[in-house]
Short mmCIF file of C-alpha atoms in Angstrom, two decimals:
data_model
loop_
_atom_site.label_atom_id
_atom_site.label_comp_id
_atom_site.label_asym_id
_atom_site.label_seq_id
_atom_site.Cartn_x
_atom_site.Cartn_y
_atom_site.Cartn_z
CA UNK A 1 -0.17 -0.19 0.40
CA UNK A 2 1.54 3.52 -0.78
CA UNK A 3 1.78 6.41 1.58
CA UNK A 4 -0.19 9.57 1.37
CA UNK A 5 2.89 11.96 0.86
CA UNK A 6 3.21 14.81 2.43
CA UNK A 7 4.51 17.93 0.53
CA UNK A 8 8.11 18.13 1.89
CA UNK A 9 9.12 15.75 4.26
CA UNK A 10 12.18 17.30 6.74
CA UNK A 11 13.15 13.87 7.93
CA UNK A 12 11.94 10.29 9.50
CA UNK A 13 11.15 10.23 12.75
CA UNK A 14 10.25 6.94 14.94
CA UNK A 15 7.09 7.07 17.09
CA UNK A 16 7.39 4.28 19.70
CA UNK A 17 3.54 3.29 21.14
CA UNK A 18 2.83 0.78 23.66
CA UNK A 19 0.30 -0.70 26.09
CA UNK A 20 1.24 1.43 29.14
CA UNK A 21 5.49 2.70 29.98
CA UNK A 22 6.82 -0.11 28.03
CA UNK A 23 7.19 3.26 24.66
CA UNK A 24 8.96 5.38 27.22
CA UNK A 25 11.03 1.85 28.31
CA UNK A 26 12.19 1.66 24.95
CA UNK A 27 12.77 5.42 24.25
CA UNK A 28 15.11 5.33 27.41
CA UNK A 29 17.19 2.28 26.34
CA UNK A 30 17.48 3.72 22.69
CA UNK A 31 18.68 7.18 24.59
CA UNK A 32 21.06 5.26 26.83
CA UNK A 33 22.50 3.26 23.99
CA UNK A 34 22.59 5.85 20.81
CA UNK A 35 22.44 8.97 23.12
CA UNK A 36 19.81 11.37 23.10
CA UNK A 37 18.15 10.48 19.82
CA UNK A 38 16.00 14.08 18.43
CA UNK A 39 13.93 11.90 16.03
CA UNK A 40 12.32 9.09 18.24
CA UNK A 41 9.16 9.84 20.56
CA UNK A 42 6.88 7.37 22.35
CA UNK A 43 3.21 6.96 23.22
CA UNK A 44 2.74 5.55 26.20
CA UNK A 45 -1.19 4.40 25.90
CA UNK A 46 -3.43 3.69 28.72
CA UNK A 47 -1.55 5.64 31.31
CA UNK A 48 -3.55 8.50 31.81
CA UNK A 49 -6.74 10.76 30.96
CA UNK A 50 -5.92 11.39 27.22
CA UNK A 51 -7.00 9.19 25.15
CA UNK A 52 -4.59 7.82 22.31
CA UNK A 53 -6.18 9.58 20.02
CA UNK A 54 -5.87 12.36 21.23
CA UNK A 55 -1.97 11.63 21.92
CA UNK A 56 -1.09 10.67 18.63
CA UNK A 57 -3.34 13.76 16.77
CA UNK A 58 -1.50 15.92 18.88
CA UNK A 59 2.19 14.36 17.88
CA UNK A 60 0.38 14.01 13.95
CA UNK A 61 -0.39 17.32 14.04
CA UNK A 62 3.30 18.96 15.50
CA UNK A 63 5.19 16.54 12.42
CA UNK A 64 2.79 16.62 9.76
CA UNK A 65 5.96 17.37 6.95
CA UNK A 66 7.86 14.01 8.62
CA UNK A 67 7.65 11.20 7.07
CA UNK A 68 6.85 9.02 10.75
CA UNK A 69 7.75 4.80 11.01
CA UNK A 70 5.41 3.33 14.24
CA UNK A 71 6.39 1.12 15.78
CA UNK A 72 3.96 -0.56 18.44
CA UNK A 73 4.87 -3.48 20.73
CA UNK A 74 1.51 -6.85 20.67
CA UNK A 75 -0.41 -7.01 16.44
CA UNK A 76 -3.95 -7.02 17.48
CA UNK A 77 -3.19 -4.95 20.38
CA UNK A 78 -6.12 -2.09 20.74
CA UNK A 79 -2.79 0.39 19.96
CA UNK A 80 -1.90 -1.62 17.20
CA UNK A 81 -5.61 -1.66 15.43
CA UNK A 82 -5.92 2.63 16.25
CA UNK A 83 -2.90 2.40 14.27
CA UNK A 84 -4.44 0.25 11.45
CA UNK A 85 -7.06 2.13 10.50
CA UNK A 86 -4.41 5.43 9.53
CA UNK A 87 -2.08 3.09 8.05
CA UNK A 88 -2.08 5.24 4.88
CA UNK A 89 -0.98 7.48 6.87
CA UNK A 90 2.21 6.27 8.16
CA UNK A 91 5.24 3.19 7.73
CA UNK A 92 3.35 0.55 10.61
CA UNK A 93 5.51 -2.27 12.44
CA UNK A 94 4.22 -4.39 15.64
CA UNK A 95 6.40 -6.81 17.70
CA UNK A 96 9.34 -4.13 19.01
CA UNK A 97 12.06 -5.40 20.35
CA UNK A 98 15.16 -3.36 21.85
CA UNK A 99 17.33 -4.72 18.31
CA UNK A 100 14.52 -4.14 15.74
CA UNK A 101 14.80 -0.52 17.74
CA UNK A 102 18.25 -0.38 17.30
CA UNK A 103 18.43 -0.71 14.28
CA UNK A 104 15.57 1.52 12.31
CA UNK A 105 17.57 4.13 15.15
CA UNK A 106 20.75 4.06 13.50
CA UNK A 107 19.63 3.27 9.53
CA UNK A 108 17.18 6.53 9.89
CA UNK A 109 19.45 9.43 8.32
CA UNK A 110 20.74 7.46 5.76
CA UNK A 111 19.96 7.42 2.53
CA UNK A 112 18.19 3.88 2.07
CA UNK A 113 14.65 3.93 1.49
CA UNK A 114 12.29 3.43 4.24
CA UNK A 115 10.86 0.75 3.24
CA UNK A 116 14.25 -1.13 2.63
CA UNK A 117 14.95 0.26 6.37
CA UNK A 118 12.22 -1.08 7.70
CA UNK A 119 12.38 -4.31 6.47
CA UNK A 120 16.38 -5.07 7.51
CA UNK A 121 15.01 -4.38 11.23
CA UNK A 122 12.64 -7.13 11.60
CA UNK A 123 15.02 -9.26 9.03
CA UNK A 124 17.73 -7.84 12.76
CA UNK A 125 14.87 -8.48 15.26
CA UNK A 126 14.07 -11.52 14.41
CA UNK A 127 17.24 -12.83 13.81
CA UNK A 128 18.43 -11.29 17.46
CA UNK A 129 15.52 -13.44 18.91
CA UNK A 130 17.59 -16.48 20.23
CA UNK A 131 17.31 -19.40 22.73
CA UNK A 132 20.74 -19.71 24.25
CA UNK A 133 19.94 -22.34 26.05
CA UNK A 134 19.77 -24.94 22.80
CA UNK A 135 23.40 -22.32 21.98
CA UNK A 136 24.70 -23.31 25.16
CA UNK A 137 24.06 -27.36 24.63
CA UNK A 138 25.12 -27.46 20.80
CA UNK A 139 28.83 -25.98 21.88
CA UNK A 140 28.96 -28.82 24.64
CA UNK A 141 28.62 -31.12 22.10
CA UNK A 142 31.10 -29.70 20.44
CA UNK A 143 33.77 -30.31 22.83
CA UNK A 144 33.28 -34.51 22.86
#
C-alpha cells in the first residue's frame, strides 16, 4: 500500500507506542545506548486521562512534514489496531524489540528507502531472538 506523500519531508521519525510504559522504556533504552535522539518519540497509551487518539492527533499535527515510522508493541492489540485505521499516513511495524528499534534508529538518516530500512530492522529483530540454552548445549556437544 502506498503512503500519502507529504508535500515536503523534513526528516524521518520513529514513534514508539505501547500499552502502559513499555514505549517510554524502549525510548530510554535507545537514549542510553545511542545518546539523545532527536527523531525518536514515544507515546504511552492508557496511563492517564488523555486518550490515545488525542495523543496521536497532537503528535501528527506537530510532525506533518515528517515521514513517521510507528512501532507498536503487539499485533492485534488495541494500540496497533488504532494505527491500522489510518495506515496510509505512516509506516507501521508491530512486535517491537530492542534490536528492531536499534536498527531503525541507526539507519534513520541513511539514504536507503524507508521500506528497506524497515525490512532490515525486521530481519535483525527476528535474528536477535535466540534460545541461549540451545546454543550452550550445541557448544557442549562440539567439545566431545
